[in-house]
Coordinates of C-alpha atoms in Angstrom, one line a residue:
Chain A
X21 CA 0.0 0.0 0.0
X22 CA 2.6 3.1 0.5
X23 CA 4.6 2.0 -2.3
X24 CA 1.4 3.6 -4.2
X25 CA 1.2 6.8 -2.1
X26 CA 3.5 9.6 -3.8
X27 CA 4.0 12.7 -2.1
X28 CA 4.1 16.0 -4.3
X29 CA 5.7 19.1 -3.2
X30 CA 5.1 22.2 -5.4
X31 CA 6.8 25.4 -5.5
X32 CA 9.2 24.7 -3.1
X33 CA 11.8 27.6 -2.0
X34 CA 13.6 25.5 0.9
X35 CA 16.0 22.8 0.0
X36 CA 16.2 21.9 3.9
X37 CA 12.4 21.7 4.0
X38 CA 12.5 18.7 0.8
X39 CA 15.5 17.1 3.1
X40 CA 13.2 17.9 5.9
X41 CA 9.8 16.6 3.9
X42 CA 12.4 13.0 2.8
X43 CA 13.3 12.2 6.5
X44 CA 10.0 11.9 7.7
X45 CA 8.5 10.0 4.3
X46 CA 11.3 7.2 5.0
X47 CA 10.4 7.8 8.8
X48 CA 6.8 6.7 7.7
X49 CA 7.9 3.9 4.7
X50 CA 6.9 6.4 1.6
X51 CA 9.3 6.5 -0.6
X52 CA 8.0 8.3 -3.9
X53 CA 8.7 11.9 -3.7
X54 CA 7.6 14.3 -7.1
X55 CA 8.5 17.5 -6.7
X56 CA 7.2 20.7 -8.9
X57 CA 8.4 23.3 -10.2
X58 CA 11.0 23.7 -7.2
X59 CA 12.4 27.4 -6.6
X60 CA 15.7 26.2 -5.2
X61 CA 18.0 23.2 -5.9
X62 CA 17.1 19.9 -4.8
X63 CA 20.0 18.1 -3.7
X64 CA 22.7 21.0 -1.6
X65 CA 24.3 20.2 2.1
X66 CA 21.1 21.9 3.9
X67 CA 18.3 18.9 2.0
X68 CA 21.3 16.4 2.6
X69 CA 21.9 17.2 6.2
X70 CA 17.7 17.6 7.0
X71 CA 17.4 14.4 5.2
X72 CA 19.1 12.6 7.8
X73 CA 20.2 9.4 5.9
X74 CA 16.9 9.8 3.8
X75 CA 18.9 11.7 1.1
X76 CA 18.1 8.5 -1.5
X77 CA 14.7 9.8 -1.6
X78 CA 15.9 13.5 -3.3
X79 CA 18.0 11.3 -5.2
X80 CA 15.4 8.9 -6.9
X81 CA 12.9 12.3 -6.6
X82 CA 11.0 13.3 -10.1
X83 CA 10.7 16.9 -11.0
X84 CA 7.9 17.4 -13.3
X85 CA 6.9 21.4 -15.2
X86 CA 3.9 21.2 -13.8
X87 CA 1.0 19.4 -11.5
X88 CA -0.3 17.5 -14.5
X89 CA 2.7 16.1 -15.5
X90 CA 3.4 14.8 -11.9
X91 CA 0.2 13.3 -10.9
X92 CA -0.7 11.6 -14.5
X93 CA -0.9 8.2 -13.4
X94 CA -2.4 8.7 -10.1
X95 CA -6.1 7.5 -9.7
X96 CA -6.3 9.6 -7.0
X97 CA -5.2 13.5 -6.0
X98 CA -5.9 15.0 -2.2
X99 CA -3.9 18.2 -1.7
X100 CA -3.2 20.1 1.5
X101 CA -5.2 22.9 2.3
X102 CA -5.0 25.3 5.6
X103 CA -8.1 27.2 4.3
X104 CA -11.8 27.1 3.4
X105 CA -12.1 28.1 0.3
X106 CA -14.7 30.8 -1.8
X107 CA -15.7 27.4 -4.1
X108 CA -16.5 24.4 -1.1
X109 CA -14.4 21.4 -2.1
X110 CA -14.9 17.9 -0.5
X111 CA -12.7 18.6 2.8
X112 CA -11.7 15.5 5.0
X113 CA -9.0 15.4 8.0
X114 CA -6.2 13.4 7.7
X115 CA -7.9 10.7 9.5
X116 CA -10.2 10.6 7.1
X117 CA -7.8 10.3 4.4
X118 CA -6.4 7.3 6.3
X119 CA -9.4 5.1 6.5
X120 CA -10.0 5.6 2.5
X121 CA -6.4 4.5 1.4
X122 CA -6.7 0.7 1.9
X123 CA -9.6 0.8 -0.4
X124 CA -8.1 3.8 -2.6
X125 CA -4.7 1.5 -3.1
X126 CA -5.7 -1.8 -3.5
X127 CA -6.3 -2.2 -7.3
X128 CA -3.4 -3.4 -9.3
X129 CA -2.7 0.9 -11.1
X130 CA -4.0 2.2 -8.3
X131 CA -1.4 5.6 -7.4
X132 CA -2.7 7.9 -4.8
X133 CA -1.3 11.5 -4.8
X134 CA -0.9 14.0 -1.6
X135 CA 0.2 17.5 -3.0
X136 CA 1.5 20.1 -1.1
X137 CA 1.9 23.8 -1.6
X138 CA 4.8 26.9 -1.2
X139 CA 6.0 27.4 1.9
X140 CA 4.8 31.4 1.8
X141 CA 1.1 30.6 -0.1
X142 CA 0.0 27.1 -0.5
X143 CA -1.7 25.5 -3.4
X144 CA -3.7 27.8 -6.1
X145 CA -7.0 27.5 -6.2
X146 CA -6.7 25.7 -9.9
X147 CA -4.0 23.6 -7.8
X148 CA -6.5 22.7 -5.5
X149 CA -9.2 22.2 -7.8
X150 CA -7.2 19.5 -10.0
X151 CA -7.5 17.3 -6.4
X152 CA -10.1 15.0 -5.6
X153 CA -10.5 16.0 -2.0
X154 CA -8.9 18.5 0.5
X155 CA -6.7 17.1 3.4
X156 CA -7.2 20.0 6.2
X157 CA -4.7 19.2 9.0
X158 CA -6.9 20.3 12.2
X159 CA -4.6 23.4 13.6
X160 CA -5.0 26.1 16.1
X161 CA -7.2 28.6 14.8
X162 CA -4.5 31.6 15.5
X163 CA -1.3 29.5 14.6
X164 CA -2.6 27.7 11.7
X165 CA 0.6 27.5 8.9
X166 CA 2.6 24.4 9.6
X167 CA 5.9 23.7 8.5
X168 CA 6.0 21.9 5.3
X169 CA 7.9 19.3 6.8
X170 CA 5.6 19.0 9.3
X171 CA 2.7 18.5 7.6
X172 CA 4.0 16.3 5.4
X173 CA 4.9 14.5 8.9
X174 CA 1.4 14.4 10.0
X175 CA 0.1 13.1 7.0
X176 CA 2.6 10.2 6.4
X177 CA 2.1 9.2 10.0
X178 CA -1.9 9.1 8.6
X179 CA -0.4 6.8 6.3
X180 CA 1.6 4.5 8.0
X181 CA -1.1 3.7 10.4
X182 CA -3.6 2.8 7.9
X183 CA -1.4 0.4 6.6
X184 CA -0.3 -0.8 9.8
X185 CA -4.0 -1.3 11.0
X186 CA -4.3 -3.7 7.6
X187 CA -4.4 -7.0 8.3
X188 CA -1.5 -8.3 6.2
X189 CA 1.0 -5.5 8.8
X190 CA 3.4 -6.6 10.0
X191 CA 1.8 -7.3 14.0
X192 CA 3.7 -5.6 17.3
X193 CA 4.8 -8.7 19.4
X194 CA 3.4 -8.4 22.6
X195 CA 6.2 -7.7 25.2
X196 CA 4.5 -8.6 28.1
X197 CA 6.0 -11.8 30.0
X198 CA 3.4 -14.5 31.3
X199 CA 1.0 -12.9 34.0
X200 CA 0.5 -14.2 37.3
X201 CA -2.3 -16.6 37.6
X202 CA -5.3 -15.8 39.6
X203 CA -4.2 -18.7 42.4
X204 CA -0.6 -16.7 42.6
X205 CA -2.5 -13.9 43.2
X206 CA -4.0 -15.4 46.3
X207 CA -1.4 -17.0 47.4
X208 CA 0.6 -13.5 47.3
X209 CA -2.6 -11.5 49.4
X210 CA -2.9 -14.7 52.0
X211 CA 1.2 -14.0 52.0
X212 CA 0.9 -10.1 52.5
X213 CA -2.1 -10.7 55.2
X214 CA 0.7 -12.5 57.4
X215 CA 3.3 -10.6 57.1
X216 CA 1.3 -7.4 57.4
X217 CA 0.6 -9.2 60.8
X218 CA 3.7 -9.5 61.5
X219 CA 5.2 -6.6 61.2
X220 CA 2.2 -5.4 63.1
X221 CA 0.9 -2.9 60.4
X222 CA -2.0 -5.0 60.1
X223 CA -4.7 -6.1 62.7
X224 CA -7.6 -8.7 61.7
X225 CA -9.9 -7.5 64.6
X226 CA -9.5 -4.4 62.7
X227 CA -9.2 -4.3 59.2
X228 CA -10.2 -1.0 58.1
X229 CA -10.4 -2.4 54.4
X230 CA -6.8 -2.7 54.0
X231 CA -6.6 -5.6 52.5
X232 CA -9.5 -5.0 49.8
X233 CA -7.5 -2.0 48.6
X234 CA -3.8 -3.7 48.3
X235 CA -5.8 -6.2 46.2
X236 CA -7.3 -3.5 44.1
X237 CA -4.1 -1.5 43.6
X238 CA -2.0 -5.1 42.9
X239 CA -4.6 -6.2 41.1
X240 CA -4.9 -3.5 38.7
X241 CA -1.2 -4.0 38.3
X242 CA -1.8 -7.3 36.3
X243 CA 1.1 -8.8 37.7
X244 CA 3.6 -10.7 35.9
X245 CA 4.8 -14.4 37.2
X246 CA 8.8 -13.1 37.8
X247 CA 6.8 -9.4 39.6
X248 CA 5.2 -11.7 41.7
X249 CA 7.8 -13.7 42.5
X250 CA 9.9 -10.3 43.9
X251 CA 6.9 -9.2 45.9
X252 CA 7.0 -13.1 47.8
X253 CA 10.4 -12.7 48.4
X254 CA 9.9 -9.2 49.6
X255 CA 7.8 -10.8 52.2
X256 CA 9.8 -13.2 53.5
X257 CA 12.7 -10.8 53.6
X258 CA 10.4 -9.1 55.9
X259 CA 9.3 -12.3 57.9
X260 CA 12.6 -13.4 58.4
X261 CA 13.3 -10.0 59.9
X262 CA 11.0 -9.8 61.7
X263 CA 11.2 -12.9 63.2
X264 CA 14.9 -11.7 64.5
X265 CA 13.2 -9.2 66.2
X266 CA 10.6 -11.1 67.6
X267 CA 7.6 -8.8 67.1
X268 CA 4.0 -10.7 66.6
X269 CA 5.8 -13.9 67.1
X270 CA 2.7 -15.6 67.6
X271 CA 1.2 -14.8 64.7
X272 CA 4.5 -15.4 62.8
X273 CA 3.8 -19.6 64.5
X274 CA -0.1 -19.7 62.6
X275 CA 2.2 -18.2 59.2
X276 CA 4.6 -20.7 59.5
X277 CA 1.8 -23.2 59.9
X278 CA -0.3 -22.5 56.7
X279 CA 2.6 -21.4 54.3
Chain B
X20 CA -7.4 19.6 28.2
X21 CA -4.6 21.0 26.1
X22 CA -3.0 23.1 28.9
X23 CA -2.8 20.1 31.1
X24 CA -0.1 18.9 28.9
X25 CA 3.5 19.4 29.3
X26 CA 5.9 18.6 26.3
X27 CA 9.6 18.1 28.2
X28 CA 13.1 18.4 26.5
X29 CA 15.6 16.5 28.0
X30 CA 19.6 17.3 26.3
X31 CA 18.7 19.5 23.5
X32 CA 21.7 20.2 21.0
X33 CA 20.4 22.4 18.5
X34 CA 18.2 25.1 19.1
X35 CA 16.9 24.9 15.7
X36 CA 14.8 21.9 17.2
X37 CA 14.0 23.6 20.8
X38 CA 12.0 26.4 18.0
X39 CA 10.4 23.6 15.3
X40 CA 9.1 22.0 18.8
X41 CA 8.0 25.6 19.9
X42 CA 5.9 25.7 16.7
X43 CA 4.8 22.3 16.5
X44 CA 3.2 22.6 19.9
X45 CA 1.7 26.2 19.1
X46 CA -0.3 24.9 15.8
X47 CA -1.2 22.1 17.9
X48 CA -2.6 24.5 20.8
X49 CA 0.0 23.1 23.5
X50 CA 1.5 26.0 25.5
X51 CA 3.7 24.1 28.3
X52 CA 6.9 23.6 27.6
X53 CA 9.5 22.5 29.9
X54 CA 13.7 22.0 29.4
X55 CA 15.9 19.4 31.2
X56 CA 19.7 20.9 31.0
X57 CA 19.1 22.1 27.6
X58 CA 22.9 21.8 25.5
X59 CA 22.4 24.7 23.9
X60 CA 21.2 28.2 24.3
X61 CA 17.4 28.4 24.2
X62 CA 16.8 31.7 22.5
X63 CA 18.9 32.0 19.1
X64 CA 18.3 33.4 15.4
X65 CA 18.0 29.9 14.7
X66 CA 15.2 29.1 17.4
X67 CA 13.5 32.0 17.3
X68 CA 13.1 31.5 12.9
X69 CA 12.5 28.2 13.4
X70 CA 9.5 28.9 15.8
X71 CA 8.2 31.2 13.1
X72 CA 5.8 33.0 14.8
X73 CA 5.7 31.0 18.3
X74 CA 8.2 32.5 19.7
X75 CA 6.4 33.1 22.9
X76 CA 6.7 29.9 23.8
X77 CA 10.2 30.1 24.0
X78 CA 10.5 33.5 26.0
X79 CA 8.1 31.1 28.8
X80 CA 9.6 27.7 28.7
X81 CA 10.7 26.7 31.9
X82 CA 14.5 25.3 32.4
X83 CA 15.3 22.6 34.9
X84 CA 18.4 20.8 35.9
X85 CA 16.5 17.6 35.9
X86 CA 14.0 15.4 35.1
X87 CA 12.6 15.3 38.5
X88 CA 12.4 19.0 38.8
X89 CA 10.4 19.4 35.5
X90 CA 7.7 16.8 36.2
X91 CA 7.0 16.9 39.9
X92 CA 4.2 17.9 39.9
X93 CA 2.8 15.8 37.0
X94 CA 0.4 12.8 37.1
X95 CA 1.4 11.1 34.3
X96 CA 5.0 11.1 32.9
X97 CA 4.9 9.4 29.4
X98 CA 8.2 9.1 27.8
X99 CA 8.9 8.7 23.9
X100 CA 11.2 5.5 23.1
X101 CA 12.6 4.4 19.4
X102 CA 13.7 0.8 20.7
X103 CA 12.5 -1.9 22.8
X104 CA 14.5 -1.9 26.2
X105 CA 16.0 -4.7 28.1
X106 CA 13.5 -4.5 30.6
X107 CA 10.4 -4.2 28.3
X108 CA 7.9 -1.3 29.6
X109 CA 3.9 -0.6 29.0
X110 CA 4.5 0.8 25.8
X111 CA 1.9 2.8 23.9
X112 CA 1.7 4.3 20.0
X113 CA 0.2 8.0 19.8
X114 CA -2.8 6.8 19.3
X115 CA -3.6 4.9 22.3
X116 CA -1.9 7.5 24.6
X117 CA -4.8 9.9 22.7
X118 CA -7.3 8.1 23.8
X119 CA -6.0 7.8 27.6
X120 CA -5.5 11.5 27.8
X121 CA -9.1 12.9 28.3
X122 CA -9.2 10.6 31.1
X123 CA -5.8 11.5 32.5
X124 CA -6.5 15.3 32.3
X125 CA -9.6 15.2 33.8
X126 CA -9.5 15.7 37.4
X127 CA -8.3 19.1 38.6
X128 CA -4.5 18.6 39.6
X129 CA -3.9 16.4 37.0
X130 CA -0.9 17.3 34.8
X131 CA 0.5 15.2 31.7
X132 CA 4.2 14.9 30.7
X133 CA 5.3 13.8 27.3
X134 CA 9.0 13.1 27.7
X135 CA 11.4 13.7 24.4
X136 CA 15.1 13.0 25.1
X137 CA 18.3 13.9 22.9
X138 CA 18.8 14.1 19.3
X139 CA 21.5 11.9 19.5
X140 CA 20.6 8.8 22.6
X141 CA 17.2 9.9 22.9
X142 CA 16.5 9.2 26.8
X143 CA 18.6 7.3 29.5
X144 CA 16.8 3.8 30.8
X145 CA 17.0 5.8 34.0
X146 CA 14.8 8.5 32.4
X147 CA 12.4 6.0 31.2
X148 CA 12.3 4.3 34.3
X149 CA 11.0 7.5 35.6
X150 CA 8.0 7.3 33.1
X151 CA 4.6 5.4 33.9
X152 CA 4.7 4.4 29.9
X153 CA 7.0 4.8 27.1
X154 CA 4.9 6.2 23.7
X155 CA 6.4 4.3 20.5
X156 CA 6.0 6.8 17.3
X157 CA 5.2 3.4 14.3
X158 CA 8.1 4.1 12.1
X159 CA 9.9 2.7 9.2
X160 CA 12.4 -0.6 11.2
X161 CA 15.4 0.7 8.5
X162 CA 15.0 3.9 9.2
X163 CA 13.6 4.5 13.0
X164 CA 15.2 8.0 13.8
X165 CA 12.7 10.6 13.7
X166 CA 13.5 14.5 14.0
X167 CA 12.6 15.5 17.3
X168 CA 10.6 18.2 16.1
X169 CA 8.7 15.5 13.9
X170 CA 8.5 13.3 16.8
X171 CA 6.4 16.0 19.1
X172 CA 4.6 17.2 15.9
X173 CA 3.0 13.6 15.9
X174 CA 1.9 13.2 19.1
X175 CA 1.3 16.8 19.8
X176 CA -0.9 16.0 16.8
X177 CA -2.5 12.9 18.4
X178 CA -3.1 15.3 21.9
X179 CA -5.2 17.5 19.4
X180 CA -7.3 14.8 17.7
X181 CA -8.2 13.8 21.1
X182 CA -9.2 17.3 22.4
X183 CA -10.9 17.6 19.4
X184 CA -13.3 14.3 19.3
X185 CA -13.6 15.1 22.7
X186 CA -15.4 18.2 22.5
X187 CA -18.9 16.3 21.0
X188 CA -18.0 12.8 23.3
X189 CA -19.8 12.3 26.2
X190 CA -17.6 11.8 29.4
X191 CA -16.8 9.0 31.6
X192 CA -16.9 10.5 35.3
X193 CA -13.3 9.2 36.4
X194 CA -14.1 7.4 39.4
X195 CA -10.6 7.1 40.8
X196 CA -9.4 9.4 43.6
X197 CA -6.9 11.7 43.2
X198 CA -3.2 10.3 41.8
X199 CA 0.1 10.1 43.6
X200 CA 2.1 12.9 42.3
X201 CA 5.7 12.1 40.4
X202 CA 7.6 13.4 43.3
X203 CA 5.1 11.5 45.7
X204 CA 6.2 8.6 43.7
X205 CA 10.1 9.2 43.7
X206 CA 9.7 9.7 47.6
X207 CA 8.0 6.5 47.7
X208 CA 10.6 4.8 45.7
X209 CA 13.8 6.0 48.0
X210 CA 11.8 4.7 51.3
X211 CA 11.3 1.3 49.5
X212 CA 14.7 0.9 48.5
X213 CA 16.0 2.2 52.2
X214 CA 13.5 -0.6 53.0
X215 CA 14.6 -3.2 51.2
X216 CA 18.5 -2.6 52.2
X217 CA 17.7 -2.9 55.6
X218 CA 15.9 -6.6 55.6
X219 CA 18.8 -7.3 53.8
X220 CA 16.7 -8.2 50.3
X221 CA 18.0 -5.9 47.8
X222 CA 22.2 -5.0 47.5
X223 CA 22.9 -2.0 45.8
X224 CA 26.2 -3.3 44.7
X225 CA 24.2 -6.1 42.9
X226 CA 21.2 -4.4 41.7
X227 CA 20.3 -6.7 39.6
X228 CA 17.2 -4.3 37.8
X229 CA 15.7 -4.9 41.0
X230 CA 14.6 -1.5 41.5
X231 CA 13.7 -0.9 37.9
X232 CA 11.3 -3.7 37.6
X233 CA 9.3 -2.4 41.0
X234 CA 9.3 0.6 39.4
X235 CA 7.9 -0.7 36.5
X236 CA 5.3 -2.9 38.4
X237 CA 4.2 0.5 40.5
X238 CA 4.0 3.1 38.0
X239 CA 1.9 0.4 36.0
X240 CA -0.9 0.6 38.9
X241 CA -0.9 4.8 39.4
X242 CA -1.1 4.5 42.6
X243 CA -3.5 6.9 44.5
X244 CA -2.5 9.2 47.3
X245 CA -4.1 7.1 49.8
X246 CA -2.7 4.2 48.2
X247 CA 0.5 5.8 48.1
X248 CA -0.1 6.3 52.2
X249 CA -1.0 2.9 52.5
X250 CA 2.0 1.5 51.3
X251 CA 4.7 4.2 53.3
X252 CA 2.9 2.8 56.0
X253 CA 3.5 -0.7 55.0
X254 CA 7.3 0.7 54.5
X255 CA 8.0 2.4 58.1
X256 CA 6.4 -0.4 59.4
X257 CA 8.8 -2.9 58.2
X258 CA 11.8 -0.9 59.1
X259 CA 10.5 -0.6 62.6
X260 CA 10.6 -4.3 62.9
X261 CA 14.0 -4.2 61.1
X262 CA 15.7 -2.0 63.5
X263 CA 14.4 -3.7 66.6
X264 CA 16.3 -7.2 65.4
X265 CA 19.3 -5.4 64.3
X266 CA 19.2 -6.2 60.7
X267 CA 20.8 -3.8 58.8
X268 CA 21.3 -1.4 60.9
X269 CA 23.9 0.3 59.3
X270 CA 21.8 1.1 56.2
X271 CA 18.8 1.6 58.6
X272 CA 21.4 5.0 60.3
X273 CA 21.8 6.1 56.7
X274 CA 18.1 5.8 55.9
X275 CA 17.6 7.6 59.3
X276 CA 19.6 10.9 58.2
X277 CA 17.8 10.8 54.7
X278 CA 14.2 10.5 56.1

């Protein structure tokens, strides 16, 4: 899917903003950069040193006359736009844009285009009427010109997403180890009852729901089997110290009893 | 919402960045912004053009020597991390972090940290340690390094897109009480590792990531004040009964003079 997404910048004036714009389309797996009509060269130290390592990308870019000759192929066109227009276009947020491009990219030609304006004044309005939709990023109302880089950030993280909520992605392992079982769990609380006991922090007669909420805190913890297996030997560090010391020593003879 | 939300620096080298950050945050409507022993002067041509416009931000950023100063006072410290860690950590994408943070900025002293480290290492494992969850920008495996700017343009975007759904969402009444503050948290963390040198359960000369993976297993639960009270309690307990058997009593002097 993002090897047919192909992001167009025209008009550009900044070479470290097209370095700037390549480092975060490699960032985000994109890899087809078309750039129109630029107003400064492509490939100088400032795009090389933006570009971060990404500097294949101006490299392999295409620069095209005009918007035509750039998006030809593409059986879809969405450009960046900060304003609402005179003339009402079809305007959707770059969420929205995400949720259409596994559809919009799964037929064999299928080439999506997201066009970008000049730094200083955007796309035309005959730019932005040669696009299918308007992708509005959703900005402060009294702040609202992003960096071109930036956008072109938001846009591709859009992207990547998408694809990554496909089912064919590539999944996250999950990186949690084996969680305690519900028995360890008990067998930790009757553990903590004692040697709350013991320590004398903890008094049955009185309980003054003490243990109900060290269950709820530990419990909303969702332990893991090795956490769990600190927090017993916590407690009898803590036995066997207090043991030395000989405080609730009776109570310390029923623990020994039923461990 | 928004102004609940802290964006934190930690090591900045080029102040370039410090202003792309400054104007990433303004389009996104963030105002807080908070450096850890910047390396580099704060307010520079360079900044100040980069900020274009959100200067402002700069001129009010707060500077701190460390990590601790700048988030004391926070609820939630969520720290951004490129690469799975030795000791694997909740870790969220923007995304899910979005959806958390209406929640999370809900009650009236909450306050939410998003944690950016250097340009070069990104942030310490003691940093992260200090975080309840690391955030995980989805990017390209070959090519992971995002600009730092780019990287809080994301999930300063994210922070927005949550704001904004939120405004037509109905709420969930949180039903929790009020969280344990980072520095009530630290505190906590000290008295339990006094604690555990004194029953002789944890050697600071052999850590082995003891103290990392309670910290992992504690920040996990976001412990509530009285939680938090509950569990001192538990602490002062246990080196009560320490002292009176001798165990450890050399650490228990030294924990004495840093109470």
């Amino acid at each position: 899917m993002l090897e047919r997404i192909r992001i167009v910048l025209i008009g550009t004036s900044h070479p470290g903003n097209i370095g700037g714009v390549a480092r975060a389309m490699h960032n985000m797996g994109l890899a087809d950069l078309a750039l129109v009509a630029p107003r400064c060269d492509v490939i100088t130290q400032d795009s090389i040193s933006r570009a971060s390592g990404a500097d294949h990308l101006l490299h392999q870019a295409t620069v095209h006359a005009t918007l035509e000759e750039a998006v030809a192929d593409c059986t879809l066109a969405v450009g960046a736009s900060a304003r609402s227009r005179t003339l009402p276009w079809p305007m959707i947020s770059p969420r929205e844009l995400a949720e259409r491009l596994p559809g919009e990219c799964q037929p064999e030609n299928a080439r999506v285009a997201l066009v970008f304006g000049r730094e200083d004044s955007g796309l035309t309005n005959a730019e932005l009427q040669r696009c299918h939709a308007h992708v509005h990023i959703p900005t402060n109302a009294d702040f609202s010109s992003l960096n071109l880089a930036a956008a072109v950030q938001v846009v591709a993280y859009e992207c990547r997403m998408a694809w990554l909520s496909q089912a064919d992605a590539p999944q996250v392992a999950d990186d949690n180890d084996e969680r305690a079982t519900h028995e360890e769990l008990e067998r930790y609380f009757e553990h903590l009852e004692r040697t709350l006991i013991a320590i004398e922090f903890h008094d049955p007669a009185q309980p003054r729901q003490l243990m109900a909420r060290l269950r709820r805190l530990y419990l909303r913890a969702r332990p893991e089997k090795m956490e769990m297996n600190i927090l017993r030997g916590i407690l009898s560090a803590t036995e066997k110290s207090a043991k030395k010391s000989g405080t609730g020593s009776v109570n310390q003879e029923n623990a020994d009893k039923s461990a």
